[in-house]
Short mmCIF file of C-alpha atoms and ligand atoms in Angstrom, two decimals:
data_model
loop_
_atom_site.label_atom_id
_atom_site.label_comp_id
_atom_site.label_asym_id
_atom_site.label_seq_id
_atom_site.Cartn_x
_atom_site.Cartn_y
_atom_site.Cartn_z
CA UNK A 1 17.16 16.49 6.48
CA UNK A 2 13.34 16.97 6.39
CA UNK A 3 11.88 14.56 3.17
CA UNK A 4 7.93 15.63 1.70
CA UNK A 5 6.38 12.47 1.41
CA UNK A 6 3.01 11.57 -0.30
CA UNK A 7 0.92 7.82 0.53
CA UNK A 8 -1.45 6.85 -1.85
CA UNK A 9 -3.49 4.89 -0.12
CA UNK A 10 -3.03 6.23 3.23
CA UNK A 11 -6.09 4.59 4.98
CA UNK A 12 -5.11 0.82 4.11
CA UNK A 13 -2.43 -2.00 5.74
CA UNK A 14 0.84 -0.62 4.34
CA UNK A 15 -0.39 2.96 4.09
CA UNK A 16 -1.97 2.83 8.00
CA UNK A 17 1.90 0.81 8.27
CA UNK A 18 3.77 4.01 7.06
CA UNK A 19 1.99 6.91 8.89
CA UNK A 20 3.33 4.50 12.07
CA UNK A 21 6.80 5.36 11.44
CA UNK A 22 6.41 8.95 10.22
CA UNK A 23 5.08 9.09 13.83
CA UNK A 24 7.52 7.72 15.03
CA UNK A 25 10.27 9.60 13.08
CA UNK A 26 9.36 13.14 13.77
CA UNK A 27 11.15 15.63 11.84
CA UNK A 28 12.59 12.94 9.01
CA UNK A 29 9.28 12.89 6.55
CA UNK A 30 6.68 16.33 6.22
CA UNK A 31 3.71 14.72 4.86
CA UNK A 32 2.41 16.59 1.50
CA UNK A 33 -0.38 14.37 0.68
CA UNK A 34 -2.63 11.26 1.58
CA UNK A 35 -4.90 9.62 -0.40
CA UNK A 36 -8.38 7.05 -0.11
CA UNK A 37 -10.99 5.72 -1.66
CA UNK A 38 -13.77 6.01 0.45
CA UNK A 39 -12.77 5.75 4.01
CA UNK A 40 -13.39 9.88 4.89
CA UNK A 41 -12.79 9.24 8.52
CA UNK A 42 -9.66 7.53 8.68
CA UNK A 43 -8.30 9.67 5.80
CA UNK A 44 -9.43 12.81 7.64
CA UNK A 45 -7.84 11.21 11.09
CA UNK A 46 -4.17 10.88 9.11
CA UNK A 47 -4.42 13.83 7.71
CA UNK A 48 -4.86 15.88 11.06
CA UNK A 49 -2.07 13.55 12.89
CA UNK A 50 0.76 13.69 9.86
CA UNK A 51 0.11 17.22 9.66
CA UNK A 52 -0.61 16.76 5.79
CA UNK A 53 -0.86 20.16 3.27
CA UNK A 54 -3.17 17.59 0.71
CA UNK A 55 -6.24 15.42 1.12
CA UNK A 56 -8.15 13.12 -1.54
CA UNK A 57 -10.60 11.07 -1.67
CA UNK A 58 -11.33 9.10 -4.77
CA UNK A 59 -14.87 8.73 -4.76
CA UNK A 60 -15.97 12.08 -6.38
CA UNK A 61 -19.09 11.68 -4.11
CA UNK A 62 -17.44 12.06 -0.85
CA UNK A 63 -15.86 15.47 -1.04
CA UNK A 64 -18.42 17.32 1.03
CA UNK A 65 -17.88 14.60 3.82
CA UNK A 66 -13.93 15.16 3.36
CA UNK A 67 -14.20 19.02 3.76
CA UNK A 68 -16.56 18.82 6.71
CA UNK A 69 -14.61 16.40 8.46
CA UNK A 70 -11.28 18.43 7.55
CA UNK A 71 -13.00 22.23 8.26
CA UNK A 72 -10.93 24.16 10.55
CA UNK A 73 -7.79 22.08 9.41
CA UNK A 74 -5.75 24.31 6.92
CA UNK A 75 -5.38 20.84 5.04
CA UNK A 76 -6.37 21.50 0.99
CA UNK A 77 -8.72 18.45 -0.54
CA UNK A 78 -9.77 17.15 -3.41
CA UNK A 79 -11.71 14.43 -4.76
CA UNK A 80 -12.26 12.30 -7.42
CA UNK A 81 -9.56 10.29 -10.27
CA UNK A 82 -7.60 13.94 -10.91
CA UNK A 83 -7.51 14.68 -7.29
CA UNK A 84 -5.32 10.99 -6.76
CA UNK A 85 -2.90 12.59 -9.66
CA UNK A 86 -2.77 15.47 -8.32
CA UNK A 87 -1.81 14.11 -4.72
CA UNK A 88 0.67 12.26 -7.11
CA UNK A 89 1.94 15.20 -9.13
CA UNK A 90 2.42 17.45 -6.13
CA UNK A 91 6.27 18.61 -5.45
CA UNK A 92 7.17 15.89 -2.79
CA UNK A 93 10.43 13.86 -2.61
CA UNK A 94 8.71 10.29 -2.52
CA UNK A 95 5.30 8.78 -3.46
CA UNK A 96 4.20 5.65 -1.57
CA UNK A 97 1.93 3.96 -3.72
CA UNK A 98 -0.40 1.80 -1.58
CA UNK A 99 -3.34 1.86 -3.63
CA UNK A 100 -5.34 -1.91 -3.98
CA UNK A 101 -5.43 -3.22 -7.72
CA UNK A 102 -5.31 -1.33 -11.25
CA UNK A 103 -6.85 1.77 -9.50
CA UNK A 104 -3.10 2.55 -8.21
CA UNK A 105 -2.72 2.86 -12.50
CA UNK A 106 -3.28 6.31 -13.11
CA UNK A 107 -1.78 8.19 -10.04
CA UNK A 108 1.12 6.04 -10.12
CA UNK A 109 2.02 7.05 -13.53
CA UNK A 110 1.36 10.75 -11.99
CA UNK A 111 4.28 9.96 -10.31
CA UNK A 112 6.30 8.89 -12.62
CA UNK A 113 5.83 11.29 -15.31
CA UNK A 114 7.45 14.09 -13.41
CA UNK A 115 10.38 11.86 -12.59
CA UNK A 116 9.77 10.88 -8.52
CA UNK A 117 11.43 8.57 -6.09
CA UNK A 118 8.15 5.69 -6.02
CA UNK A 119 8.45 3.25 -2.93
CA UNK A 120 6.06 0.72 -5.13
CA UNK A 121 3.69 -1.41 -2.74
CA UNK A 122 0.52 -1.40 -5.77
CA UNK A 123 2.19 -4.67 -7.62
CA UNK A 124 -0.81 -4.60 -9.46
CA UNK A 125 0.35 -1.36 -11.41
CA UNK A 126 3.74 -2.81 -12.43
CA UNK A 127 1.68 -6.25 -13.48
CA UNK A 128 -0.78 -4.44 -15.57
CA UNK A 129 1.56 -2.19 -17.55
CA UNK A 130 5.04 -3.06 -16.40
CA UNK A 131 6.61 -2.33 -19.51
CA UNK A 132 4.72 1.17 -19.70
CA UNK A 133 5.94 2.13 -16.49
CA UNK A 134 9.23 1.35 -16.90
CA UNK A 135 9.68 2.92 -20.05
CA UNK A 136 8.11 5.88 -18.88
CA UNK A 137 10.42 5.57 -15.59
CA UNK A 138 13.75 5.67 -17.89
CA UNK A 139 12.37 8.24 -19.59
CA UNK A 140 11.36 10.36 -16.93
CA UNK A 141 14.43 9.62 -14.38
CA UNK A 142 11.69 8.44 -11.89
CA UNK A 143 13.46 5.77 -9.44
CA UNK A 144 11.00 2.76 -8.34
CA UNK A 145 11.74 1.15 -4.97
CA UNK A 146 10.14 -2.13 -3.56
CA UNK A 147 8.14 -2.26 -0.79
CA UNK A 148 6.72 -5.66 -1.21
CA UNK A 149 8.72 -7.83 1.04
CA UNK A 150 10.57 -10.25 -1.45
CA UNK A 151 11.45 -7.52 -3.63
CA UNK A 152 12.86 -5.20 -1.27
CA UNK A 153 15.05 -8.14 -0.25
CA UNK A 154 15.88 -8.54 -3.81
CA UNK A 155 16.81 -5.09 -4.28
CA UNK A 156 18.71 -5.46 -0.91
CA UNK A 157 20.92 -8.13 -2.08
CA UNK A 158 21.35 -7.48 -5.82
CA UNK A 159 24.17 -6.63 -8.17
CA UNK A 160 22.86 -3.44 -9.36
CA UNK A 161 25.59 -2.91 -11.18
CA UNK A 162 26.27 -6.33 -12.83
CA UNK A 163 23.05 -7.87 -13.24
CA UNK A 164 24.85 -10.00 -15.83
CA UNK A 165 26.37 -11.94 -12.46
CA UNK A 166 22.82 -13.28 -11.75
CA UNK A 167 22.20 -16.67 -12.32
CA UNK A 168 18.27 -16.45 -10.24
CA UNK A 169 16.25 -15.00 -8.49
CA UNK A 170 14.50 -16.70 -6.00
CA UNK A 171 10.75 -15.39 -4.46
CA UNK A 172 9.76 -17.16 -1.36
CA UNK A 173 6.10 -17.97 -0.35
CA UNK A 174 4.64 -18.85 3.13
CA UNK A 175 1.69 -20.75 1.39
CA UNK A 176 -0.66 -19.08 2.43
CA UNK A 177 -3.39 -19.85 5.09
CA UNK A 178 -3.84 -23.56 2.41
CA UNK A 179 -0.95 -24.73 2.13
CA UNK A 180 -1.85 -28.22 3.30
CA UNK A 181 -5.13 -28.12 2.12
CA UNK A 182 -6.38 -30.86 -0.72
CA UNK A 183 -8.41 -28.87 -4.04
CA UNK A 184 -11.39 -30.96 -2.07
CA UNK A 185 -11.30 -29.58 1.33
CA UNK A 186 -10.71 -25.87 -0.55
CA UNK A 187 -14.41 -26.03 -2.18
CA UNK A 188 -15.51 -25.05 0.89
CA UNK A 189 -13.31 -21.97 2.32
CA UNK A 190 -14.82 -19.14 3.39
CA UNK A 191 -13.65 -15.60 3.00
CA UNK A 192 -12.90 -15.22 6.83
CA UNK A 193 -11.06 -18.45 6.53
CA UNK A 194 -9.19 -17.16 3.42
CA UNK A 195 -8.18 -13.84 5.03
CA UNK A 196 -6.62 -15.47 8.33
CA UNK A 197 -3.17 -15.58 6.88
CA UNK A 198 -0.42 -17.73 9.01
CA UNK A 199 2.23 -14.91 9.03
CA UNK A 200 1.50 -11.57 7.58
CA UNK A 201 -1.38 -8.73 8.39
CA UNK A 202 -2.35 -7.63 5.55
CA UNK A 203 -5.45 -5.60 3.20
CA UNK A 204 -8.56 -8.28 2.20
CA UNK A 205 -7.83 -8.86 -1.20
CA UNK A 206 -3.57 -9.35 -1.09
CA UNK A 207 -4.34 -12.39 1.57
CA UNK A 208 -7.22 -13.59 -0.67
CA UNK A 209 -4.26 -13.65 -3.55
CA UNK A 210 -1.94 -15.28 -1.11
CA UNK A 211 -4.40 -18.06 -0.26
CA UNK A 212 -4.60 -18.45 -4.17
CA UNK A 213 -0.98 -17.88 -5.13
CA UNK A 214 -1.66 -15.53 -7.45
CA UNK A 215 -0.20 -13.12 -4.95
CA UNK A 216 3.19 -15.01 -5.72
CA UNK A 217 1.93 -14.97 -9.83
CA UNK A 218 1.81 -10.97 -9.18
CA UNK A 219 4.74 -10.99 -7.61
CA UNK A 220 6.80 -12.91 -10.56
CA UNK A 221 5.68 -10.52 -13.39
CA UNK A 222 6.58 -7.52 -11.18
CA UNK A 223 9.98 -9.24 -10.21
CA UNK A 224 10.40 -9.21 -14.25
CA UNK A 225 10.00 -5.87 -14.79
CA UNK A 226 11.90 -4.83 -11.41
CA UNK A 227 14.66 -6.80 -12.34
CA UNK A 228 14.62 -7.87 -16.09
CA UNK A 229 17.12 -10.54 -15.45
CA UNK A 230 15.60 -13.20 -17.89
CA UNK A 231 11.50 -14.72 -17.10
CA UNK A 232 13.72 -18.01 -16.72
CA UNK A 233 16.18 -16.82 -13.99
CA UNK A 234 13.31 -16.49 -11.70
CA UNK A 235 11.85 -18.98 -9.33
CA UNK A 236 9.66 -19.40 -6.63
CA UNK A 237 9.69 -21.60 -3.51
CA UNK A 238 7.58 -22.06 -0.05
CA UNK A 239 9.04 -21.18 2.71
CA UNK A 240 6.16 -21.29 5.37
CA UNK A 241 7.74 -19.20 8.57
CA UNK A 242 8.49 -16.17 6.15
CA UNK A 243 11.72 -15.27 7.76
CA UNK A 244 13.85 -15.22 4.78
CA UNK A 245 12.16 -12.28 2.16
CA UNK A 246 13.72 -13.41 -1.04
CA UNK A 247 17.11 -14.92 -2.49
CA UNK A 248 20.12 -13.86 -5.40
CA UNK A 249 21.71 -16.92 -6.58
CA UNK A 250 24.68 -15.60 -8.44
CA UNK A 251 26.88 -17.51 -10.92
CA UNK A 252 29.10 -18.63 -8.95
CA UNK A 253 26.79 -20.87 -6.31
CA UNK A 254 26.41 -18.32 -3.62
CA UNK A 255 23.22 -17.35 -2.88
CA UNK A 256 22.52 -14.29 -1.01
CA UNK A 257 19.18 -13.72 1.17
CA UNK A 258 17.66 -10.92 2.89
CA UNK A 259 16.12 -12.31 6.36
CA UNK A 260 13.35 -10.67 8.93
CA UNK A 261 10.66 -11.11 11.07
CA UNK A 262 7.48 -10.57 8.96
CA UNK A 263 6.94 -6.57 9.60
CA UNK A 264 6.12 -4.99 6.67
CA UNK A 265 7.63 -1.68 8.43
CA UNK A 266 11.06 -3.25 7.84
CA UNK A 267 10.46 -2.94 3.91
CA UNK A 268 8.55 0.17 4.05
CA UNK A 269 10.70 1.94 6.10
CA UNK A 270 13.84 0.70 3.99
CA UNK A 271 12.07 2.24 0.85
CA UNK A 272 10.92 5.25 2.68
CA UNK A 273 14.31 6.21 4.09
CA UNK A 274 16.56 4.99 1.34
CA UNK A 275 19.43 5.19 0.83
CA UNK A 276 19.61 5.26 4.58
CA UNK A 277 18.53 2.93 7.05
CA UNK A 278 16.72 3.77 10.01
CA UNK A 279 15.19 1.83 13.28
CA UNK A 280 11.92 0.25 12.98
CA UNK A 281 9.96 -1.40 16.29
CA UNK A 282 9.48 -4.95 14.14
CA UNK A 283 10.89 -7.63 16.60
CA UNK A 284 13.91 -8.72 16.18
CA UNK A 285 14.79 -11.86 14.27
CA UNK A 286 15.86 -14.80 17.24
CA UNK A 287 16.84 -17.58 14.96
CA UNK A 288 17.42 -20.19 17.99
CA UNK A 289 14.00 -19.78 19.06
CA UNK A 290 12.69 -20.20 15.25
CA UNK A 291 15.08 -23.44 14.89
CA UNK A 292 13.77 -24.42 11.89
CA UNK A 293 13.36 -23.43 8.30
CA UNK A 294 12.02 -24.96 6.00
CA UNK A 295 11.46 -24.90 1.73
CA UNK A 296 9.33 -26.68 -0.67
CA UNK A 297 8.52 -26.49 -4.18
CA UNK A 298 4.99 -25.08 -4.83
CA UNK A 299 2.15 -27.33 -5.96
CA UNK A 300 0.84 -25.90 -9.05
CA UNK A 301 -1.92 -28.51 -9.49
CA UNK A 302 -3.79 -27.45 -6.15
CA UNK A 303 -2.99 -23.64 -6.71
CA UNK A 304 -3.52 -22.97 -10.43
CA UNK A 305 -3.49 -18.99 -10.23
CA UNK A 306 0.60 -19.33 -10.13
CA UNK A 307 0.86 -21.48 -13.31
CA UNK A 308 -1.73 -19.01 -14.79
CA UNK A 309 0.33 -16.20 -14.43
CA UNK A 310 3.66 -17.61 -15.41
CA UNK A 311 2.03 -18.57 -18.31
CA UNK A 312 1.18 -14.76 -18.67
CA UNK A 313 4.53 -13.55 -18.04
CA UNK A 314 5.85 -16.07 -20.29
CA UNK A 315 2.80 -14.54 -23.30
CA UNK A 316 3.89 -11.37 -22.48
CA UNK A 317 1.89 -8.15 -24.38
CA UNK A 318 -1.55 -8.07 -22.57
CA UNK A 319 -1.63 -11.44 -20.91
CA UNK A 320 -1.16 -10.06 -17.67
CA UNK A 321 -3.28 -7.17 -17.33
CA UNK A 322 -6.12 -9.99 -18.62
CA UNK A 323 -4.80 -11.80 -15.95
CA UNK A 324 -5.03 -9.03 -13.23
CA UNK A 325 -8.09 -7.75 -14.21
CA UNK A 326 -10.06 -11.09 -14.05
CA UNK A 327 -8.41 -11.65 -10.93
CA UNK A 328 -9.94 -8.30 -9.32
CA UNK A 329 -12.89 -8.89 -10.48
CA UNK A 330 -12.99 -12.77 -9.37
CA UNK A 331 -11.75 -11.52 -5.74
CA UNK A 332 -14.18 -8.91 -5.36
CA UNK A 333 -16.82 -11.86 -5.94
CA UNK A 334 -15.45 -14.36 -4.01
CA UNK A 335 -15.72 -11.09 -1.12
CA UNK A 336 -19.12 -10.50 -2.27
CA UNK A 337 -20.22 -13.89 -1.56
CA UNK A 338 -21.05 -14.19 -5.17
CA UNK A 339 -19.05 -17.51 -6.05
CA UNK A 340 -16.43 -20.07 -3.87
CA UNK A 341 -12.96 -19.91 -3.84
CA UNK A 342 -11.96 -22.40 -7.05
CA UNK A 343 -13.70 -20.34 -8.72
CA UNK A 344 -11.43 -17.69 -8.63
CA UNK A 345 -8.79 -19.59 -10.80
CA UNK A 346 -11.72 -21.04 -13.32
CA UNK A 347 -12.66 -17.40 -13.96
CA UNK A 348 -8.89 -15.75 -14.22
CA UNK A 349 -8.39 -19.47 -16.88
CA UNK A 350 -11.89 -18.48 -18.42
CA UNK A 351 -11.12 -14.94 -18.84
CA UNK A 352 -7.51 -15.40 -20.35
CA UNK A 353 -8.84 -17.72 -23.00
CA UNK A 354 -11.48 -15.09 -24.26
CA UNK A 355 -10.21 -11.84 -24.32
CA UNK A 356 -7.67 -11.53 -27.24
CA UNK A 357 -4.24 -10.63 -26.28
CA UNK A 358 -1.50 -8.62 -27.72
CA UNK A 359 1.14 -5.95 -27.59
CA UNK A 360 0.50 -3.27 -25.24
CA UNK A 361 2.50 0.27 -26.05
CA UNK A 362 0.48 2.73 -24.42
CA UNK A 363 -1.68 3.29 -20.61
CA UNK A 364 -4.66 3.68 -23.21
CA UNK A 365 -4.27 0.30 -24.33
CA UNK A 366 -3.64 -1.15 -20.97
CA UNK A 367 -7.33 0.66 -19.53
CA UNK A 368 -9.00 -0.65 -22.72
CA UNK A 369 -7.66 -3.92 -21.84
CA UNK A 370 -8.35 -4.27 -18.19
CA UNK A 371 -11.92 -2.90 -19.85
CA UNK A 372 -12.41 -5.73 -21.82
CA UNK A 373 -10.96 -8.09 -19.11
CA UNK A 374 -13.22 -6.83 -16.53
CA UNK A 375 -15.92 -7.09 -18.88
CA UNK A 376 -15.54 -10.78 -19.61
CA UNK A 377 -14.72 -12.09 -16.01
CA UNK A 378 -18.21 -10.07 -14.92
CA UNK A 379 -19.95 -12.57 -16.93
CA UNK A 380 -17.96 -15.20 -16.11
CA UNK A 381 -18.70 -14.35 -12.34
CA UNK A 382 -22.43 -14.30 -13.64
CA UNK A 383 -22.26 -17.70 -14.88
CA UNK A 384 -21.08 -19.14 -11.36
CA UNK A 385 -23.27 -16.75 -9.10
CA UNK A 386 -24.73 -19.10 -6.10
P1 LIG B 1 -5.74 -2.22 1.67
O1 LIG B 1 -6.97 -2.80 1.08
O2 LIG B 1 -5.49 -2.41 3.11
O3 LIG B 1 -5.71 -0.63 1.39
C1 LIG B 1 -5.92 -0.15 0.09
C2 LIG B 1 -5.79 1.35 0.04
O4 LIG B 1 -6.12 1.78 -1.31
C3 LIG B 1 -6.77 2.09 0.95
O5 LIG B 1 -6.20 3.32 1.34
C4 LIG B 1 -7.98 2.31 0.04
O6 LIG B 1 -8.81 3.38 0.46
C5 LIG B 1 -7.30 2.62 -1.27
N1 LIG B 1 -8.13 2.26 -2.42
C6 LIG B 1 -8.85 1.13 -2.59
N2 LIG B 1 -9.48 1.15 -3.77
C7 LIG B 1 -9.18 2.33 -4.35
C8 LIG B 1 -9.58 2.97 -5.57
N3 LIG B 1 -10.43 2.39 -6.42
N4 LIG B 1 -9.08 4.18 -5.84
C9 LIG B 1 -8.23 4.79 -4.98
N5 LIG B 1 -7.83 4.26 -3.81
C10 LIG B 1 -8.30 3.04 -3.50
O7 LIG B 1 -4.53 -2.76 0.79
P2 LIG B 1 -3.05 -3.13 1.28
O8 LIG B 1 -2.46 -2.00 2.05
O9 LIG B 1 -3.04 -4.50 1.83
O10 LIG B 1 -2.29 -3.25 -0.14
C11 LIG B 1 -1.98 -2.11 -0.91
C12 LIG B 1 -1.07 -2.53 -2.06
O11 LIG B 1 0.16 -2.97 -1.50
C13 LIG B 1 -1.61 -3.71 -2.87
O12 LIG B 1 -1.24 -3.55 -4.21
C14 LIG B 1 -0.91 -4.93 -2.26
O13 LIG B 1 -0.75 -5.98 -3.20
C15 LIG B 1 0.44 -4.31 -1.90
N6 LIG B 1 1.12 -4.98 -0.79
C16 LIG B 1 0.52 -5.05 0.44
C17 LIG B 1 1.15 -5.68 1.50
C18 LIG B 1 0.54 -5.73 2.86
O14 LIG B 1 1.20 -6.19 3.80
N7 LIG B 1 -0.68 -5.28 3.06
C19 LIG B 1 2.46 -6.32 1.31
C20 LIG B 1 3.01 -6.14 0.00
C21 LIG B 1 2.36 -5.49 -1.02
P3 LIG B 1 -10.11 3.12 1.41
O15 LIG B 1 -9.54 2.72 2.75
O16 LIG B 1 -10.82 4.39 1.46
O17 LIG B 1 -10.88 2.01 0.78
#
C-alpha cells in the first residue's frame, strides 16, 4: 500500500538519504511535500524527481526563485516559517523531520499537533522542548520514531511494553574524528579537519557536534525523553568502528544490541517503512573481516560539551534549550571562522552560567529561551572573535 510522505529538510544528508530509497521503492511512498532553507535548486531538483504535490522554501526571500525554477511543474510552493508548517500540516501519513537545529521547532510541532507518524532525525527539537513535544505527542496521538542511529537501535531492541524491565540504556560513540587527540593538539583544528568524520557522512554542523561530543550530549537528553527510563539508567560509551548502534541492558544481565554497517538508510528506512522492514543497498555487516570491536569510556575532561549537557539533562527545565542554543550559535562561529574549536565548549559553559534557567511549559517559553540563549552566546562569540 501506497504511504504520502513529507521530508523536512529534503535538500540535506538524511533528507538527500531518504529521497534515495523512495527512488528506489517506487510505488511504496507518494511524496506530498519537501522542504529547504535556501538551497532552491536542489529542492526544485527533488521535487521534480519524487514527483512531490508541495514545495517550501524557508527563506521568505526565495519564493520567486522556487516558482521559476518549479514553472511548468504542477508542484504547489510556498515560502517562508508558515509555508514549513504547512508542508508539516498537510494530510500525509509520515513527516521526516530533517531540519538542522531549533529551526526543525515549529514545523515539527506542525506535525505533531494533528497527531502524525514523525520519523524524528532534528534531535535538536526533542532537546530544546522535549517535554513539550511529548506532551503534546500524548495528547495528540502523534507517534515519534527514531531515525538517529542509536535510537532507532534502541527502539529496535526495547521492551515497549515493560520498560520497567530496563536496567540501561547504553548510547555508543565512534569519537569522533578526535578521539585520540590531547585538549593541546585540538587548539588548532580546523573546520575541514573537524568535518572529516572516521565513519559516518553526515550535514556540517552534526560532525562538528560529533567532534565535540555534544552530538552524544544531544543525543542523551533526546534518549530521555524517547525513552523516559530514569536520566540514571542511561550511559554512554565509545565504540570507534560504529557497528553496534546502541544497547538495552535489562535486569536480568542480558544486554541486547542492534548492529550495522554505518548507513544511515538502514535507520531511515526502518522509520520510514515501519512497522515493516524493507531492503536497503547499505553493505552488509561482515563481522570476520571487521574482527575487532572495541569500547571505552568517554573522556569528559578533553570533551567537555558531554559533561555540559548531562549536567543539563540532569537541571532539567530550560537547561537544555540554553544548552542547544549556545551550541548553534558557537558552531555556526566556529564555521564562520569567527573563533577555534575549544571555544565552542567555553561559550556553551559561558552561556549556561548566564542565562537564568527554569521550568519550561509552553513552545513560547522555549523560543523566548533559545532567544535569550542565542542572545548571550552572540556576545560571548564577540568576546573570542579572532
Ligand atoms: P544538513 O545540514 O545536511 O541538512 C539540513 C536540512 O535542513 C537542509 O535541507 C536545509 O536546507 C534545512 N535547513 C537548514 N536550516 C534551516 C532553517 N533555518 N529552516 C528550515 N530548514 C533549514 O543536516 P543533516 O541532514 O546532517 O541533519 C539533519 C538533522 O538530522 C539534524 O538535526 C541532525 O542532528 C540529525 N541527524 C543527522 C544525521 C546524519 O547522518 N546526517 C544522523 C542522525 C541525526 P538547505 O539545504 O536549503 O540549507
Amino acid at each position: 500500500m501506497t504511504r504520502t510522505l513529507t521530508i523536512l529538510g529534503a535538500t540535506g544528508s538524511v533528507g538527500s538519504q531518504a529521497l534515495d530509497l523512495v527512488a528506489r521503492n517506487p510505488g511504496r511512498w507518494q511524496v506530498e511535500a519537501l522542504t529547504a532553507n535556501s538551497d532552491v535548486a536542489g529542492l526544485a531538483a527533488a521535487a521534480r524527481a519524487s514527483g512531490a504535490r508541495f514545495a517550501a522554501i524557508g527563506d521568505a526571500a526565495l519564493h520567486g526563485a522556487l516558482q521559476a525554477a518549479l514553472s511548468g511543474s504542477g508542484i504547489e510552493t510556498g515560502a517562508g516559517p508558515a509555508a514549513l508548517c504547512e508542508a508539516a500540516q498537510r494530510p500525509g501519513d509520515i513527516v521526516l523531520t530533517a531540519i538542522v537545529g531549533a529551526a526543525g521547532l515549529g514545523p515539527t510541532m506542525a506535525a505533531v499537533n494533528r497527531g502524525a507518524t514523525i520519523a524524528i532525525a532534528n534531535k535538536e527539537t526533542l532537546v530544546c522542548a522535549g517535554p513539550v513535544v511529548t506532551a503534546a505527542a500524548k495528547a495528540s496521538g502523534a507517534v515519534l520514531l527514531p531515525v538517529d542511529s542509536e535510537h532507532n537501535a534502541v527502539f529496535q531492541v526495547f521492551d515497549h511494553d515493560r520498560p520497567d524491565r530496563v536496567a540501561k540504556i547504553i548510547l555508543t560513540c565512534s569519537g569522533g574524528p578526535f578521539r585520540t587527540r590531547s585538549r593541546a593538539e585540538l587548539a588548532e583544528v580546523t573546520v575541514k579537519d573537524a568535518c572529516n568524520h572516521p565513519v559516518w557522512s553526515m550535514g556540517a554542523k552534526i560532525s562538528i557536534d560529533s567532534a565535540t561530543l555534544m552530538n552524544k550530549g544531544l543525543e542523551l537528553i533526546e534518549a530521555h525523553h524517547l525513552f523516559p527510563v530514569g536520566l540514571d539508567r542511561l550511559d554512554v560509551i565509545i565504540h570507534p568502528q560504529s557497528v553496534v548502534h546502541s544497547m538495552v541492558e535489562y535486569v536480568d544481565g542480558s544486554v541486547l544490541a542492534q548492529l550495522g554497517s554505518p548507513d544511515m538508510r538502514i535507520p531511515i528506512a526502518y522509520a520510514m517503512a515501519w512497522p515493516d522492514r524493507i531492503a536497503t543497498p547499505a553493505t552488509r555487516l561482515d563481522l570476520a573481516q571487521i574482527a575487532n570491536l572495541s569500547f571505552e569510556a568517554p573522556d569528559l575532561a578533553r570533551f567537555p560539551c558531554l559533561q555540559l549537557a548531562w549536567d543539563a539533562m540532569r537541571a532539567e527545565g530550560s537547561a537544555p534549550c540554553i544548552l542547544n542554543a549556545a551550541n548553534e550559535v558557537a558552531v555556526a562561529a566556529f564555521i564562520a571562522g569567527q573563533v577555534g574549536f575549544l571555544d565552542i565548549d567555553t561559550i556553551v559553559a559561558e552561556t549556561l552560567a548566564r542565562v537564568a534557567s527554569g521550568p519550561v511549559g509552553s513552545i513560547e517559553e522555549v523560543v523566548e529561551i533559545d532567544r535569550a540563549a542565542r542572545a548571550e552566546a552572540t556576545v560571548q562569540v564577540e568576546m573570542r572573535t579572532r
